[in-house]
Coordinates of C-alpha atoms in Angstrom, one line a residue:
Chain A
X1 CA 7.2 -38.1 -20.0
X2 CA 4.5 -36.8 -22.3
X3 CA 3.7 -33.2 -23.3
X4 CA 1.0 -31.7 -21.0
X5 CA -0.8 -30.2 -23.9
X6 CA -0.7 -32.6 -26.9
X7 CA 0.6 -35.8 -25.2
X8 CA 3.5 -36.2 -27.7
X9 CA 6.9 -37.1 -26.3
X10 CA 8.0 -34.3 -24.1
X11 CA 11.5 -32.6 -24.5
X12 CA 11.4 -30.1 -21.7
X13 CA 10.3 -30.8 -18.1
X14 CA 9.5 -27.8 -15.9
X15 CA 8.9 -28.6 -12.2
X16 CA 8.1 -25.0 -11.4
X17 CA 5.1 -25.2 -13.7
X18 CA 4.4 -28.8 -12.9
X19 CA 4.5 -29.5 -16.6
X20 CA 6.4 -31.1 -19.5
X21 CA 6.2 -30.0 -23.1
X22 CA 7.1 -31.1 -26.6
X23 CA 9.1 -28.7 -28.7
X24 CA 6.1 -27.0 -30.3
X25 CA 4.1 -26.7 -27.1
X26 CA 7.2 -25.4 -25.3
X27 CA 7.5 -22.6 -27.8
X28 CA 3.8 -21.8 -27.1
X29 CA 4.5 -21.9 -23.4
X30 CA 7.5 -19.5 -23.9
X31 CA 5.3 -17.1 -26.0
X32 CA 2.6 -17.1 -23.4
X33 CA 5.1 -16.3 -20.6
X34 CA 6.6 -13.5 -22.7
X35 CA 3.2 -12.1 -23.3
X36 CA 2.3 -12.3 -19.6
X37 CA 5.6 -10.7 -18.9
X38 CA 4.8 -7.8 -21.3
X39 CA 1.4 -7.3 -19.7
X40 CA 3.4 -6.6 -16.6
X41 CA 2.5 -7.2 -13.0
X42 CA 0.6 -4.4 -11.3
X43 CA 2.8 -1.8 -12.7
X44 CA 1.1 -1.8 -16.2
X45 CA 2.1 -3.0 -19.6
X46 CA 5.8 -2.9 -20.6
X47 CA 5.0 -1.6 -24.1
X48 CA 2.1 -1.8 -26.6
X49 CA 2.1 -3.4 -30.1
X50 CA 2.1 0.1 -31.5
X51 CA 5.4 1.1 -29.8
X52 CA 8.8 0.8 -31.3
X53 CA 11.2 -1.1 -29.0
X54 CA 15.0 -1.1 -29.1
X55 CA 16.4 -4.5 -28.0
X56 CA 19.9 -4.6 -26.5
X57 CA 21.7 -7.6 -28.1
X58 CA 24.8 -9.0 -26.4
X59 CA 25.1 -12.0 -28.7
X60 CA 24.1 -14.3 -25.8
X61 CA 21.0 -16.6 -25.8
X62 CA 18.8 -14.5 -23.7
X63 CA 18.8 -11.3 -25.7
X64 CA 18.6 -13.2 -29.0
X65 CA 15.7 -15.3 -27.7
X66 CA 13.9 -12.1 -26.6
X67 CA 14.5 -10.4 -30.0
X68 CA 13.2 -13.4 -32.0
X69 CA 10.1 -13.9 -29.8
X70 CA 9.2 -10.2 -29.9
X71 CA 9.4 -10.3 -33.7
X72 CA 7.3 -13.5 -33.9
X73 CA 4.7 -11.9 -31.6
X74 CA 4.5 -9.0 -34.1
X75 CA 6.2 -6.3 -32.1
X76 CA 8.1 -3.6 -33.9
X77 CA 11.7 -4.2 -32.8
X78 CA 15.2 -3.1 -33.8
X79 CA 18.4 -4.6 -32.4
X80 CA 21.3 -2.6 -30.8
X81 CA 24.7 -4.1 -30.4
X82 CA 27.5 -2.2 -28.6
X83 CA 30.9 -3.3 -29.8
X84 CA 33.1 -3.1 -26.7
X85 CA 36.3 -3.8 -28.7
X86 CA 37.4 -6.5 -26.3
X87 CA 39.8 -9.0 -28.0
X88 CA 38.7 -12.5 -28.5
X89 CA 35.1 -11.6 -27.5
X90 CA 33.5 -8.5 -29.1
X91 CA 34.2 -9.4 -32.8
X92 CA 32.8 -12.9 -32.2
X93 CA 29.7 -11.7 -30.4
X94 CA 29.1 -9.1 -33.1
X95 CA 29.3 -11.7 -35.8
X96 CA 26.7 -13.9 -34.1
X97 CA 24.4 -10.9 -33.7
X98 CA 24.8 -9.7 -37.3
X99 CA 24.2 -13.3 -38.6
X100 CA 21.1 -13.7 -36.4
X101 CA 19.6 -10.4 -37.6
X102 CA 20.3 -11.1 -41.2
X103 CA 18.8 -14.6 -40.9
X104 CA 15.6 -13.2 -39.4
X105 CA 15.4 -10.0 -41.4
X106 CA 15.8 -7.8 -38.3
X107 CA 17.1 -4.2 -38.3
X108 CA 20.3 -3.8 -36.3
X109 CA 22.2 -0.7 -35.1
X110 CA 25.8 -1.0 -33.9
X111 CA 27.7 1.4 -31.7
X112 CA 31.4 1.0 -31.8
X113 CA 33.0 2.1 -28.6
X114 CA 36.5 2.3 -30.2
X115 CA 35.1 5.0 -32.5
X116 CA 33.7 6.7 -29.5
X117 CA 37.1 6.8 -27.9
X118 CA 35.8 4.4 -25.2
X119 CA 37.2 1.0 -26.2
X120 CA 37.0 -1.1 -23.0
X121 CA 40.6 -2.4 -23.2
X122 CA 41.7 1.2 -23.0
X123 CA 39.3 1.9 -20.1
X124 CA 40.8 -1.2 -18.3
X125 CA 44.3 -0.1 -19.0
X126 CA 44.1 3.5 -18.2
X127 CA 41.5 3.9 -15.4
X128 CA 42.1 2.7 -11.9
X129 CA 38.4 1.6 -11.5
X130 CA 36.8 -1.9 -11.7
X131 CA 36.4 -2.4 -15.4
X132 CA 33.0 -4.2 -15.1
X133 CA 31.3 -1.3 -13.4
X134 CA 32.7 1.3 -15.8
X135 CA 31.7 -0.9 -18.8
X136 CA 28.2 -1.3 -17.4
X137 CA 28.0 2.5 -16.9
X138 CA 29.1 3.1 -20.5
X139 CA 26.7 0.5 -21.9
X140 CA 23.7 1.9 -20.0
X141 CA 24.6 5.4 -21.3
X142 CA 24.6 4.3 -24.9
X143 CA 21.5 2.1 -24.6
X144 CA 19.7 5.2 -23.3
X145 CA 21.1 7.6 -25.9
X146 CA 20.4 5.2 -28.8
X147 CA 16.9 4.6 -27.7
X148 CA 16.1 8.3 -27.2
X149 CA 17.9 9.5 -30.4
X150 CA 16.2 6.7 -32.4
X151 CA 12.7 7.7 -31.1
X152 CA 12.1 4.3 -29.5
X153 CA 9.4 4.0 -26.8
X154 CA 11.4 1.6 -24.7
X155 CA 14.7 -0.2 -24.4
X156 CA 14.4 -3.9 -23.8
X157 CA 17.1 -6.2 -22.2
X158 CA 17.2 -10.0 -22.0
X159 CA 17.4 -10.2 -18.2
X160 CA 15.7 -13.5 -17.2
X161 CA 14.1 -14.6 -13.9
X162 CA 17.5 -15.9 -12.6
X163 CA 19.1 -12.6 -13.2
X164 CA 16.3 -10.7 -11.6
X165 CA 15.8 -12.9 -8.5
X166 CA 19.6 -12.9 -7.9
X167 CA 19.6 -9.1 -8.1
X168 CA 16.5 -9.0 -5.9
X169 CA 18.1 -11.3 -3.3
X170 CA 21.3 -9.2 -3.4
X171 CA 19.4 -6.0 -2.8
X172 CA 17.3 -7.6 -0.1
X173 CA 20.3 -9.1 1.8
X174 CA 21.6 -5.5 2.0
X175 CA 18.1 -4.0 2.4
X176 CA 19.2 -1.4 -0.2
X177 CA 16.0 0.7 -0.4
X178 CA 17.1 2.8 -3.3
X179 CA 17.9 -0.3 -5.4
X180 CA 14.8 -2.2 -4.3
X181 CA 12.6 0.7 -5.3
X182 CA 13.7 0.7 -8.9
X183 CA 13.9 -3.1 -9.4
X184 CA 11.3 -4.6 -11.6
X185 CA 10.5 -5.5 -15.3
X186 CA 9.4 -1.9 -16.0
X187 CA 11.3 1.3 -15.2
X188 CA 9.2 4.2 -16.4
X189 CA 10.7 6.9 -18.5
X190 CA 11.6 10.1 -16.8
X191 CA 13.3 13.3 -18.0
X192 CA 16.3 12.2 -20.1
X193 CA 15.8 8.5 -19.5
X194 CA 14.0 6.2 -21.8
X195 CA 11.6 3.5 -20.4
X196 CA 13.5 0.3 -19.6
X197 CA 11.8 -3.1 -19.8
X198 CA 12.7 -6.8 -19.2
X199 CA 10.0 -8.9 -21.0
X200 CA 11.8 -12.2 -20.1
X201 CA 11.3 -11.7 -16.3
X202 CA 9.0 -14.7 -16.0
X203 CA 11.4 -17.1 -17.7
X204 CA 14.4 -18.9 -16.2
X205 CA 17.8 -19.2 -17.8
X206 CA 17.0 -22.9 -18.3
X207 CA 13.9 -22.0 -20.2
X208 CA 15.5 -19.4 -22.5
X209 CA 18.4 -21.9 -23.2
X210 CA 15.8 -24.5 -24.2
X211 CA 14.0 -21.9 -26.4
X212 CA 17.3 -20.9 -28.1
X213 CA 18.1 -24.6 -28.7
X214 CA 14.6 -25.5 -30.0
X215 CA 14.4 -22.4 -32.3
X216 CA 17.9 -22.9 -33.6
X217 CA 19.4 -19.7 -32.3
X218 CA 23.2 -19.8 -32.7
X219 CA 24.7 -17.6 -30.1
X220 CA 27.9 -16.4 -28.3
X221 CA 28.7 -18.7 -25.4
X222 CA 32.0 -17.6 -23.9
X223 CA 31.9 -15.3 -20.8
X224 CA 33.5 -11.9 -21.1
X225 CA 37.3 -12.4 -20.7
X226 CA 37.4 -9.4 -18.3
X227 CA 34.6 -10.8 -16.0
X228 CA 35.5 -12.4 -12.7
X229 CA 32.9 -15.0 -13.2
X230 CA 29.1 -15.0 -13.6
X231 CA 27.6 -12.1 -11.8
X232 CA 25.7 -13.0 -8.7
X233 CA 26.8 -16.7 -9.1
X234 CA 26.7 -17.5 -5.4
X235 CA 23.2 -16.1 -5.1
X236 CA 22.0 -17.8 -8.3
X237 CA 23.3 -21.1 -6.8
X238 CA 21.3 -20.5 -3.6
X239 CA 18.2 -19.7 -5.5
X240 CA 18.7 -22.7 -7.7
X241 CA 18.7 -24.9 -4.5
X242 CA 15.7 -23.2 -3.2
X243 CA 13.9 -23.9 -6.5
X244 CA 15.0 -27.5 -6.4
X245 CA 13.5 -27.9 -2.9
X246 CA 10.4 -25.8 -3.5
X247 CA 9.6 -25.6 -7.3
X248 CA 8.1 -22.3 -8.3
X249 CA 9.5 -20.4 -5.3
X250 CA 11.8 -18.2 -7.5
X251 CA 8.9 -16.8 -9.5
X252 CA 6.7 -16.4 -6.4
X253 CA 9.5 -14.4 -4.7
X254 CA 9.8 -12.0 -7.6
X255 CA 6.0 -11.7 -8.2
X256 CA 5.3 -11.2 -4.5
X257 CA 8.0 -8.4 -4.5
X258 CA 6.3 -6.7 -7.4
X259 CA 2.8 -7.1 -5.8
X260 CA 3.6 -6.3 -2.2
X261 CA 7.3 -5.7 -1.5
X262 CA 8.4 -2.9 -3.8
X263 CA 5.7 -0.4 -2.9
X264 CA 6.8 -0.5 0.8
X265 CA 10.0 1.3 -0.3
X266 CA 8.3 3.8 -2.5
X267 CA 7.4 6.7 -0.2
X268 CA 11.0 7.2 0.8
X269 CA 12.1 8.3 -2.7
X270 CA 9.8 11.2 -3.5
X271 CA 11.8 13.4 -5.7
X272 CA 15.4 12.3 -5.9
X273 CA 15.9 13.1 -9.6
X274 CA 15.3 16.8 -9.1
X275 CA 19.0 17.6 -9.1
X276 CA 19.8 16.2 -12.6
X277 CA 21.0 18.5 -15.4
X278 CA 21.9 17.8 -19.0
X279 CA 25.6 17.0 -19.6
X280 CA 27.3 20.0 -21.2
X281 CA 28.9 17.7 -23.8
X282 CA 26.3 15.1 -24.7
X283 CA 23.0 16.3 -23.1
X284 CA 22.5 13.1 -21.1
X285 CA 21.0 13.7 -17.6
X286 CA 23.7 13.9 -14.9
X287 CA 24.0 14.9 -11.3
X288 CA 27.4 16.4 -12.0
X289 CA 27.9 20.1 -12.6
X290 CA 29.2 20.0 -16.1
X291 CA 30.0 16.6 -17.8
X292 CA 28.2 13.3 -17.3
X293 CA 30.2 10.3 -16.0
X294 CA 30.8 8.8 -19.5
X295 CA 32.0 12.1 -21.0
X296 CA 34.4 12.5 -18.1
X297 CA 35.7 8.9 -18.7
X298 CA 36.2 9.8 -22.4
X299 CA 38.0 13.0 -21.4
X300 CA 40.2 11.1 -19.0
X301 CA 41.2 8.5 -21.6
X302 CA 41.9 11.2 -24.2
X303 CA 44.2 13.2 -21.8
X304 CA 46.4 10.2 -20.8
Chain B
X1 CA 45.3 -21.2 15.7
X2 CA 45.7 -18.9 18.6
X3 CA 43.2 -16.9 20.6
X4 CA 42.8 -13.4 19.2
X5 CA 42.7 -12.0 22.7
X6 CA 45.2 -13.8 24.9
X7 CA 47.2 -15.8 22.3
X8 CA 46.5 -19.1 24.1
X9 CA 45.5 -22.2 22.0
X10 CA 42.1 -21.4 20.4
X11 CA 39.2 -23.8 20.7
X12 CA 36.6 -21.9 18.6
X13 CA 37.1 -20.3 15.2
X14 CA 34.6 -17.8 14.0
X15 CA 35.1 -16.7 10.3
X16 CA 32.2 -14.2 10.5
X17 CA 34.1 -12.3 13.2
X18 CA 37.5 -13.0 11.7
X19 CA 38.6 -14.4 15.0
X20 CA 39.4 -17.5 17.1
X21 CA 39.1 -17.7 20.8
X22 CA 40.3 -19.9 23.8
X23 CA 37.4 -21.1 26.0
X24 CA 37.6 -18.2 28.5
X25 CA 37.8 -15.5 25.8
X26 CA 35.0 -17.2 23.9
X27 CA 32.8 -16.9 27.0
X28 CA 33.7 -13.2 27.1
X29 CA 32.9 -12.8 23.4
X30 CA 29.6 -14.6 24.0
X31 CA 28.8 -12.2 26.9
X32 CA 29.6 -9.2 24.9
X33 CA 27.3 -10.3 22.0
X34 CA 24.5 -10.9 24.5
X35 CA 25.0 -7.5 26.0
X36 CA 25.1 -5.9 22.5
X37 CA 22.0 -7.9 21.7
X38 CA 20.2 -6.6 24.8
X39 CA 21.2 -3.0 24.0
X40 CA 19.1 -3.7 20.8
X41 CA 19.5 -2.2 17.4
X42 CA 17.8 1.1 16.8
X43 CA 14.6 -0.1 18.5
X44 CA 16.0 0.5 22.0
X45 CA 17.1 -1.7 24.9
X46 CA 15.4 -5.2 25.2
X47 CA 15.2 -4.8 29.0
X48 CA 17.0 -3.1 31.8
X49 CA 19.0 -4.6 34.8
X50 CA 16.1 -3.5 37.1
X51 CA 13.4 -5.4 35.2
X52 CA 12.4 -9.0 35.9
X53 CA 12.6 -11.3 32.9
X54 CA 10.8 -14.6 32.4
X55 CA 12.9 -17.0 30.3
X56 CA 11.1 -19.7 28.3
X57 CA 13.1 -22.9 28.7
X58 CA 12.6 -25.8 26.3
X59 CA 15.5 -27.9 27.7
X60 CA 17.5 -27.3 24.5
X61 CA 21.0 -25.6 24.4
X62 CA 19.8 -22.2 23.3
X63 CA 17.3 -21.4 26.0
X64 CA 19.5 -22.8 28.7
X65 CA 22.6 -20.9 27.4
X66 CA 20.5 -17.7 27.4
X67 CA 19.3 -18.3 31.0
X68 CA 22.8 -19.0 32.3
X69 CA 24.3 -16.0 30.6
X70 CA 21.6 -13.6 31.8
X71 CA 22.1 -14.8 35.3
X72 CA 25.9 -14.4 35.1
X73 CA 25.4 -10.9 33.7
X74 CA 23.4 -10.1 36.8
X75 CA 19.9 -9.9 35.4
X76 CA 16.9 -10.9 37.4
X77 CA 15.6 -14.0 35.7
X78 CA 13.1 -16.8 36.3
X79 CA 12.7 -19.9 34.1
X80 CA 9.4 -21.1 32.6
X81 CA 8.9 -24.7 31.4
X82 CA 5.8 -25.8 29.6
X83 CA 5.3 -29.5 30.0
X84 CA 3.6 -30.6 26.7
X85 CA 3.0 -34.1 28.0
X86 CA 4.5 -35.6 24.8
X87 CA 5.7 -39.2 25.4
X88 CA 9.5 -39.9 25.2
X89 CA 10.1 -36.1 25.1
X90 CA 8.5 -33.8 27.6
X91 CA 9.5 -35.7 30.7
X92 CA 13.1 -35.9 29.6
X93 CA 13.2 -32.2 28.7
X94 CA 11.7 -31.2 32.0
X95 CA 14.3 -33.3 33.9
X96 CA 17.1 -31.4 32.1
X97 CA 15.5 -28.1 32.9
X98 CA 14.9 -28.9 36.5
X99 CA 18.4 -30.2 37.0
X100 CA 19.9 -27.1 35.3
X101 CA 17.9 -24.7 37.4
X102 CA 18.8 -26.6 40.6
X103 CA 22.5 -26.6 39.7
X104 CA 22.6 -22.9 39.1
X105 CA 20.1 -21.9 41.9
X106 CA 17.6 -20.5 39.4
X107 CA 13.9 -20.1 40.0
X108 CA 11.7 -22.2 37.8
X109 CA 8.0 -22.2 37.1
X110 CA 6.3 -25.1 35.3
X111 CA 3.0 -25.2 33.5
X112 CA 1.6 -28.7 32.9
X113 CA -0.6 -28.8 29.8
X114 CA -2.1 -32.1 30.9
X115 CA -3.4 -30.3 34.0
X116 CA -4.8 -27.6 31.8
X117 CA -6.7 -30.1 29.7
X118 CA -4.4 -29.4 26.7
X119 CA -2.0 -32.3 26.6
X120 CA -0.5 -32.1 23.1
X121 CA -1.0 -35.8 22.3
X122 CA -4.7 -35.2 23.0
X123 CA -4.6 -32.2 20.7
X124 CA -2.9 -34.2 18.0
X125 CA -5.4 -37.1 18.3
X126 CA -8.6 -35.1 18.5
X127 CA -8.2 -32.0 16.4
X128 CA -7.9 -32.1 12.6
X129 CA -5.2 -29.3 12.5
X130 CA -1.4 -29.4 12.1
X131 CA -0.2 -30.2 15.6
X132 CA 2.9 -28.0 15.4
X133 CA 0.9 -24.9 14.7
X134 CA -1.6 -25.6 17.5
X135 CA 1.2 -26.4 19.9
X136 CA 2.9 -23.1 19.1
X137 CA -0.3 -21.2 19.6
X138 CA -0.8 -22.9 23.0
X139 CA 2.8 -22.2 24.1
X140 CA 2.7 -18.6 23.1
X141 CA -0.6 -18.2 25.0
X142 CA 0.9 -19.6 28.2
X143 CA 4.2 -17.7 27.8
X144 CA 2.2 -14.5 27.7
X145 CA -0.1 -15.4 30.5
X146 CA 2.7 -16.6 32.8
X147 CA 4.7 -13.4 32.2
X148 CA 1.7 -11.1 32.7
X149 CA 0.4 -13.0 35.8
X150 CA 3.9 -13.1 37.3
X151 CA 4.5 -9.4 36.9
X152 CA 7.5 -9.9 34.6
X153 CA 8.6 -7.0 32.3
X154 CA 9.4 -9.2 29.4
X155 CA 9.4 -12.8 28.1
X156 CA 12.7 -13.9 26.7
X157 CA 13.2 -16.8 24.2
X158 CA 16.4 -18.5 23.0
X159 CA 16.0 -17.7 19.3
X160 CA 19.4 -17.4 17.8
X161 CA 20.7 -15.7 14.6
X162 CA 20.0 -18.8 12.5
X163 CA 16.4 -19.0 13.7
X164 CA 15.9 -15.3 13.1
X165 CA 17.5 -15.1 9.7
X166 CA 15.7 -18.2 8.4
X167 CA 12.4 -16.6 9.5
X168 CA 13.4 -13.3 8.0
X169 CA 14.3 -15.0 4.7
X170 CA 11.0 -17.0 4.8
X171 CA 9.0 -13.8 5.4
X172 CA 11.0 -12.0 2.7
X173 CA 10.6 -14.7 0.1
X174 CA 6.8 -14.3 0.5
X175 CA 7.1 -10.5 1.1
X176 CA 4.7 -11.0 4.0
X177 CA 4.5 -7.4 5.3
X178 CA 2.5 -8.2 8.4
X179 CA 5.1 -10.7 9.6
X180 CA 8.1 -8.5 8.5
X181 CA 6.7 -5.6 10.5
X182 CA 6.8 -7.6 13.8
X183 CA 10.0 -9.4 13.2
X184 CA 13.0 -8.4 15.4
X185 CA 14.6 -9.0 18.8
X186 CA 12.1 -6.7 20.5
X187 CA 8.4 -6.8 20.3
X188 CA 7.0 -4.1 22.5
X189 CA 4.2 -4.8 25.0
X190 CA 0.7 -3.8 24.0
X191 CA -2.6 -4.2 25.7
X192 CA -2.8 -7.7 27.0
X193 CA 0.6 -8.8 25.5
X194 CA 3.8 -8.8 27.4
X195 CA 7.0 -7.5 25.8
X196 CA 8.9 -10.3 23.9
X197 CA 12.6 -10.3 23.5
X198 CA 15.3 -12.4 21.9
X199 CA 18.7 -11.5 23.5
X200 CA 20.6 -14.2 21.5
X201 CA 19.8 -12.6 18.1
X202 CA 23.5 -11.8 17.4
X203 CA 24.7 -15.4 18.1
X204 CA 24.6 -18.3 15.7
X205 CA 23.5 -21.8 16.7
X206 CA 27.2 -22.9 16.3
X207 CA 28.1 -20.2 18.9
X208 CA 25.4 -21.2 21.4
X209 CA 26.4 -24.8 21.0
X210 CA 30.0 -24.0 21.8
X211 CA 28.9 -21.9 24.7
X212 CA 26.8 -24.8 26.1
X213 CA 29.7 -27.2 25.6
X214 CA 32.3 -24.9 27.2
X215 CA 30.1 -24.0 30.2
X216 CA 29.1 -27.6 30.8
X217 CA 25.4 -27.1 30.1
X218 CA 23.7 -30.5 29.9
X219 CA 20.6 -30.3 27.6
X220 CA 17.9 -32.1 25.8
X221 CA 19.1 -33.0 22.2
X222 CA 16.3 -35.0 20.6
X223 CA 13.9 -33.2 18.2
X224 CA 10.3 -33.3 19.1
X225 CA 8.8 -36.6 18.0
X226 CA 5.8 -34.8 16.4
X227 CA 8.0 -32.5 14.4
X228 CA 8.4 -33.0 10.6
X229 CA 12.1 -32.0 10.9
X230 CA 13.8 -28.8 11.9
X231 CA 11.8 -25.8 11.1
X232 CA 13.1 -23.7 8.2
X233 CA 15.7 -26.4 7.6
X234 CA 16.0 -25.7 3.8
X235 CA 16.3 -21.9 4.4
X236 CA 18.8 -22.5 7.2
X237 CA 20.9 -24.6 4.8
X238 CA 20.9 -21.8 2.2
X239 CA 21.9 -19.2 4.7
X240 CA 24.7 -21.5 5.9
X241 CA 26.0 -21.7 2.4
X242 CA 25.8 -17.9 2.0
X243 CA 27.7 -17.5 5.2
X244 CA 30.4 -20.0 4.0
X245 CA 30.8 -18.0 0.8
X246 CA 30.6 -14.6 2.5
X247 CA 31.3 -14.8 6.2
X248 CA 29.3 -12.3 8.3
X249 CA 26.6 -11.9 5.7
X250 CA 23.9 -13.5 8.0
X251 CA 24.4 -10.9 10.7
X252 CA 24.6 -8.1 8.1
X253 CA 21.3 -9.3 6.6
X254 CA 19.5 -9.2 9.9
X255 CA 21.1 -5.9 11.1
X256 CA 20.3 -4.2 7.8
X257 CA 16.8 -5.3 8.1
X258 CA 16.5 -3.8 11.6
X259 CA 18.2 -0.6 10.5
X260 CA 16.5 0.0 7.1
X261 CA 14.2 -2.8 6.0
X262 CA 11.7 -3.1 8.8
X263 CA 10.6 0.5 8.9
X264 CA 9.6 0.4 5.3
X265 CA 6.7 -1.9 6.3
X266 CA 5.6 0.1 9.3
X267 CA 3.2 2.7 7.9
X268 CA 0.9 0.0 6.6
X269 CA 0.0 -1.4 10.1
X270 CA -1.3 1.7 11.8
X271 CA -3.9 0.3 14.3
X272 CA -4.6 -3.3 13.6
X273 CA -5.0 -4.3 17.2
X274 CA -8.0 -2.1 17.7
X275 CA -10.3 -5.0 17.4
X276 CA -9.0 -7.2 20.3
X277 CA -11.2 -7.9 23.3
X278 CA -10.5 -9.9 26.4
X279 CA -11.4 -13.6 26.2
X280 CA -14.6 -14.3 28.2
X281 CA -12.9 -17.3 29.8
X282 CA -9.3 -16.4 30.5
X283 CA -9.1 -12.7 29.8
X284 CA -6.3 -13.0 27.1
X285 CA -6.7 -10.6 24.2
X286 CA -8.5 -12.1 21.2
X287 CA -10.1 -11.0 18.0
X288 CA -12.9 -13.6 18.5
X289 CA -16.2 -12.6 19.9
X290 CA -16.2 -14.7 23.0
X291 CA -13.4 -17.2 23.7
X292 CA -9.8 -16.9 22.6
X293 CA -8.3 -19.6 20.4
X294 CA -6.8 -21.6 23.2
X295 CA -10.0 -21.7 25.3
X296 CA -11.8 -22.8 22.2
X297 CA -9.3 -25.7 21.7
X298 CA -9.7 -26.7 25.4
X299 CA -13.5 -26.7 25.0
X300 CA -13.3 -28.7 21.8
X301 CA -11.1 -31.3 23.5
X302 CA -13.4 -31.5 26.5
X303 CA -16.5 -32.0 24.4
X304 CA -15.2 -34.9 22.3

């Protein structure tokens, strides 16, 4: 098979785009998709070239691919790694992230949850709550804090089209209006919350994996030892089959949602953030009376 | 495995209901689900015991199972068969329907499309349009006319949960608001259109097949020779896999749509039937200036 653009030997075939590419033209394709992703879809641009963006780096291929591509496109980016202190995982992931940022001359900030009194193994041991959900809550809290404190216009994550469509399908199967309303590649800033963006929303996991391979990104591959398996793995499998039978359907599903679906849920959510107050400890917005969820977790861990 | 109710040897196992049943208790289960289906879901009762219902019979297991169960539940039902005049199919289906109605002492009306100048083989031969879509249009037209002319309160079809969730998934993947708005087991009557109901919406194809087997319903099994394969077969396969991984999810998806999803699309469709007029030929509501779609098809066939 030959490259659709330059007719050289192709190395990647994409049925959803009815195209095959050589390595160089695939990188161009990837860049174009990221740029189209940043231009957004109806909801406006994710961020402008003048804005500083904090990129959450897990050490996996998606977030590192995002970071590299944003840098190559000339955006002003800084990496953020949250060290969860999970044995046989966090140290390795951190090393990949540090090596990657060094290699590409990228600024990196690290938050060490052990120093914050929130090491995830401690959370897992001491709290009677599903560790993945608490860990997610803590990470989102520090993503937001780091972006606001650092004066960044937006926090970017490496969620790809497979992540996003699996989440969309999950929310749709439950017809969860509150979740459907806030799903999308752009979640605008509001009082106490930084803007959140997902510039890779047009690209599949297969495409970011190819990009990482072609650009020589070395990354962390092992799943989190605490995770019960890939999130949304059943739904991702179903969408994969749909895509195999009807190439392009995954992107159509997500784009049509952004164009037509999401706004149907909007009127129901007029002013639900009215009740948020700053946390008495850290200042983050919370619906609780005194302390936010994360500060309460920290307190609970310290007490035990 | 034993029957959940009477502890006899079970003949049907239903993971979605976490239950197994003997033949008699399965019939009771089926009846309860039809009754719950008729009570509707938020949108009100499909029809009352006092109302006369016209049941569209294709000769397949679903419509015959619906007809038998409605009769056994004491509803006032009459069958309607539309003879499409398709070779090696329509005559056989009609024979099964006539035999079934005779056996159970059920009233049956037959519309013969050949007599109406609309034999489907003629449509297929003469018109440059996908035959399945034209055939569906013609059938819906005569369903509606027969129900209105016969003074029936509602037209019932044998669509089951698999049909309904596949259609819902298809509409959702495209976020087709107009279709999402009118999907459900109850479509209220409006000027020129009879009420349309789907009392089997809570029952899967597996369940109606078991019901047909247990109650000794003999039915037409061959697919339509003009059909390109089962409609929505890919989506039905995906939902089947979802159900295997998460039993009960199919019914949850549909119920949550009726409870929460559908109303999100409602405000957008205030008064779109304002523009309908009666067809100059047959009086059916149409958005065309003179003749409705079916009368135009008949005219086109007669001219050629």
